[in-house]
PDB file of C-alpha atoms in Angstrom:
ATOM      1  CA  UNK A   1     -80.511 -72.939-101.688  1.00 59.00           C
ATOM      2  CA  UNK A   2     -79.933 -73.189 -98.408  1.00 61.00           C
ATOM      3  CA  UNK A   3     -81.736 -75.925 -97.675  1.00 72.00           C
ATOM      4  CA  UNK A   4     -80.432 -77.884-100.043  1.00 80.00           C
ATOM      5  CA  UNK A   5     -76.090 -76.680-100.825  1.00 74.00           C
ATOM      6  CA  UNK A   6     -76.006 -78.775-104.154  1.00 85.00           C
ATOM      7  CA  UNK A   7     -78.008 -75.569-105.670  1.00 87.00           C
ATOM      8  CA  UNK A   8     -75.587 -73.368-104.959  1.00 80.00           C
ATOM      9  CA  UNK A   9     -72.710 -75.103-105.898  1.00 83.00           C
ATOM     10  CA  UNK A  10     -73.914 -76.531-109.389  1.00 90.00           C
ATOM     11  CA  UNK A  11     -74.975 -72.736-109.303  1.00 88.00           C
ATOM     12  CA  UNK A  12     -71.399 -71.916-109.404  1.00 82.00           C
ATOM     13  CA  UNK A  13     -69.853 -74.558-111.399  1.00 89.00           C
ATOM     14  CA  UNK A  14     -72.313 -73.110-114.113  1.00 90.00           C
ATOM     15  CA  UNK A  15     -71.368 -69.820-113.202  1.00 87.00           C
ATOM     16  CA  UNK A  16     -67.378 -70.312-113.348  1.00 87.00           C
ATOM     17  CA  UNK A  17     -67.353 -72.148-117.122  1.00 92.00           C
ATOM     18  CA  UNK A  18     -69.533 -69.415-118.720  1.00 91.00           C
ATOM     19  CA  UNK A  19     -66.372 -66.686-116.592  1.00 88.00           C
ATOM     20  CA  UNK A  20     -64.643 -68.652-118.925  1.00 91.00           C
ATOM     21  CA  UNK A  21     -65.720 -68.119-121.772  1.00 93.00           C
ATOM     22  CA  UNK A  22     -65.724 -63.857-121.220  1.00 94.00           C
ATOM     23  CA  UNK A  23     -63.520 -61.789-122.744  1.00 95.00           C
ATOM     24  CA  UNK A  24     -62.893 -60.381-119.563  1.00 94.00           C
ATOM     25  CA  UNK A  25     -64.001 -61.561-116.279  1.00 92.00           C
ATOM     26  CA  UNK A  26     -65.363 -57.765-114.229  1.00 93.00           C
ATOM     27  CA  UNK A  27     -63.792 -59.522-111.050  1.00 94.00           C
ATOM     28  CA  UNK A  28     -60.274 -58.795-112.304  1.00 95.00           C
ATOM     29  CA  UNK A  29     -60.986 -55.313-112.805  1.00 97.00           C
ATOM     30  CA  UNK A  30     -62.808 -54.859-109.228  1.00 97.00           C
ATOM     31  CA  UNK A  31     -59.829 -56.650-108.064  1.00 98.00           C
ATOM     32  CA  UNK A  32     -57.364 -54.092-109.557  1.00 98.00           C
ATOM     33  CA  UNK A  33     -59.559 -51.059-108.453  1.00 98.00           C
ATOM     34  CA  UNK A  34     -59.729 -52.501-104.740  1.00 98.00           C
ATOM     35  CA  UNK A  35     -56.381 -52.795-104.979  1.00 98.00           C
ATOM     36  CA  UNK A  36     -55.310 -49.092-105.997  1.00 98.00           C
ATOM     37  CA  UNK A  37     -57.932 -48.004-102.624  1.00 98.00           C
ATOM     38  CA  UNK A  38     -56.138 -47.622 -99.516  1.00 98.00           C
ATOM     39  CA  UNK A  39     -55.031 -50.495 -97.411  1.00 98.00           C
ATOM     40  CA  UNK A  40     -57.807 -49.162 -94.559  1.00 98.00           C
ATOM     41  CA  UNK A  41     -60.267 -49.514 -96.504  1.00 97.00           C
ATOM     42  CA  UNK A  42     -62.560 -51.562 -95.858  1.00 97.00           C
ATOM     43  CA  UNK A  43     -64.839 -54.035 -98.743  1.00 97.00           C
ATOM     44  CA  UNK A  44     -68.007 -55.437 -98.673  1.00 96.00           C
ATOM     45  CA  UNK A  45     -68.274 -57.978-101.118  1.00 97.00           C
ATOM     46  CA  UNK A  46     -71.654 -59.240-101.303  1.00 95.00           C
ATOM     47  CA  UNK A  47     -72.868 -62.426-103.239  1.00 92.00           C
ATOM     48  CA  UNK A  48     -69.792 -62.854-103.215  1.00 94.00           C
ATOM     49  CA  UNK A  49     -69.663 -67.007-104.364  1.00 90.00           C
ATOM     50  CA  UNK A  50     -66.064 -68.468-103.526  1.00 91.00           C
ATOM     51  CA  UNK A  51     -64.563 -64.983-102.116  1.00 96.00           C
ATOM     52  CA  UNK A  52     -62.073 -64.650-104.818  1.00 95.00           C
ATOM     53  CA  UNK A  53     -61.791 -60.801-104.386  1.00 98.00           C
ATOM     54  CA  UNK A  54     -61.213 -61.255-100.185  1.00 98.00           C
ATOM     55  CA  UNK A  55     -58.024 -63.742-101.760  1.00 97.00           C
ATOM     56  CA  UNK A  56     -56.673 -61.149-104.384  1.00 98.00           C
ATOM     57  CA  UNK A  57     -56.502 -57.429-101.855  1.00 98.00           C
ATOM     58  CA  UNK A  58     -54.672 -56.889 -99.141  1.00 98.00           C
ATOM     59  CA  UNK A  59     -57.974 -54.895 -97.796  1.00 98.00           C
ATOM     60  CA  UNK A  60     -60.397 -56.464 -95.161  1.00 97.00           C
ATOM     61  CA  UNK A  61     -62.884 -58.053 -97.102  1.00 97.00           C
ATOM     62  CA  UNK A  62     -66.718 -58.856 -95.450  1.00 96.00           C
ATOM     63  CA  UNK A  63     -67.624 -61.687 -97.472  1.00 97.00           C
ATOM     64  CA  UNK A  64     -71.371 -62.419 -98.057  1.00 96.00           C
ATOM     65  CA  UNK A  65     -73.798 -65.275 -99.683  1.00 93.00           C
ATOM     66  CA  UNK A  66     -76.911 -67.070 -99.658  1.00 90.00           C
ATOM     67  CA  UNK A  67     -74.801 -69.824 -98.939  1.00 89.00           C
ATOM     68  CA  UNK A  68     -70.984 -69.925 -97.411  1.00 90.00           C
ATOM     69  CA  UNK A  69     -69.114 -71.766 -98.921  1.00 87.00           C
ATOM     70  CA  UNK A  70     -65.795 -71.807 -96.461  1.00 89.00           C
ATOM     71  CA  UNK A  71     -64.780 -70.518 -93.367  1.00 92.00           C
ATOM     72  CA  UNK A  72     -64.231 -66.848 -94.794  1.00 94.00           C
ATOM     73  CA  UNK A  73     -68.055 -66.155 -96.025  1.00 96.00           C
ATOM     74  CA  UNK A  74     -70.576 -65.043 -93.714  1.00 94.00           C
ATOM     75  CA  UNK A  75     -74.217 -66.752 -94.922  1.00 92.00           C
ATOM     76  CA  UNK A  76     -77.041 -64.312 -95.042  1.00 91.00           C
ATOM     77  CA  UNK A  77     -79.657 -63.060 -97.140  1.00 89.00           C
ATOM     78  CA  UNK A  78     -78.755 -59.835 -98.350  1.00 85.00           C
ATOM     79  CA  UNK A  79     -81.962 -58.438 -97.105  1.00 88.00           C
ATOM     80  CA  UNK A  80     -80.520 -58.840 -93.904  1.00 88.00           C
ATOM     81  CA  UNK A  81     -76.584 -58.459 -93.579  1.00 89.00           C
ATOM     82  CA  UNK A  82     -74.835 -59.060 -89.924  1.00 83.00           C
ATOM     83  CA  UNK A  83     -72.164 -56.264 -90.875  1.00 79.00           C
ATOM     84  CA  UNK A  84     -70.333 -55.790 -87.371  1.00 66.00           C
TER      85      UNK A  84
END
C-alpha cells in the first residue's frame, strides 16, 4: 500500500461504506471513553485511518497508519512505531 496509496484509499472508502451500515461504530465508544479520561492522558491510535479519534478528543493523540492520509498522521509499520 505504501507503493500504491490508491490501494489505501480504496480500502478506506470501502471501510467507511461498511461502517455506515453498522448499528454502532466502535470508534464512537472509544471516543466517549477517551473523553472521560484525564486531559493529560496521551493516547496512541494504531491503524488510525483518517485520525478521527485525534480530531474528536481533547487529549494528545499520536496517530499511526501504514499511509499518512494527512499531516497529522505518522506513516509506519505498526511493528516499528516511532514513538517520541
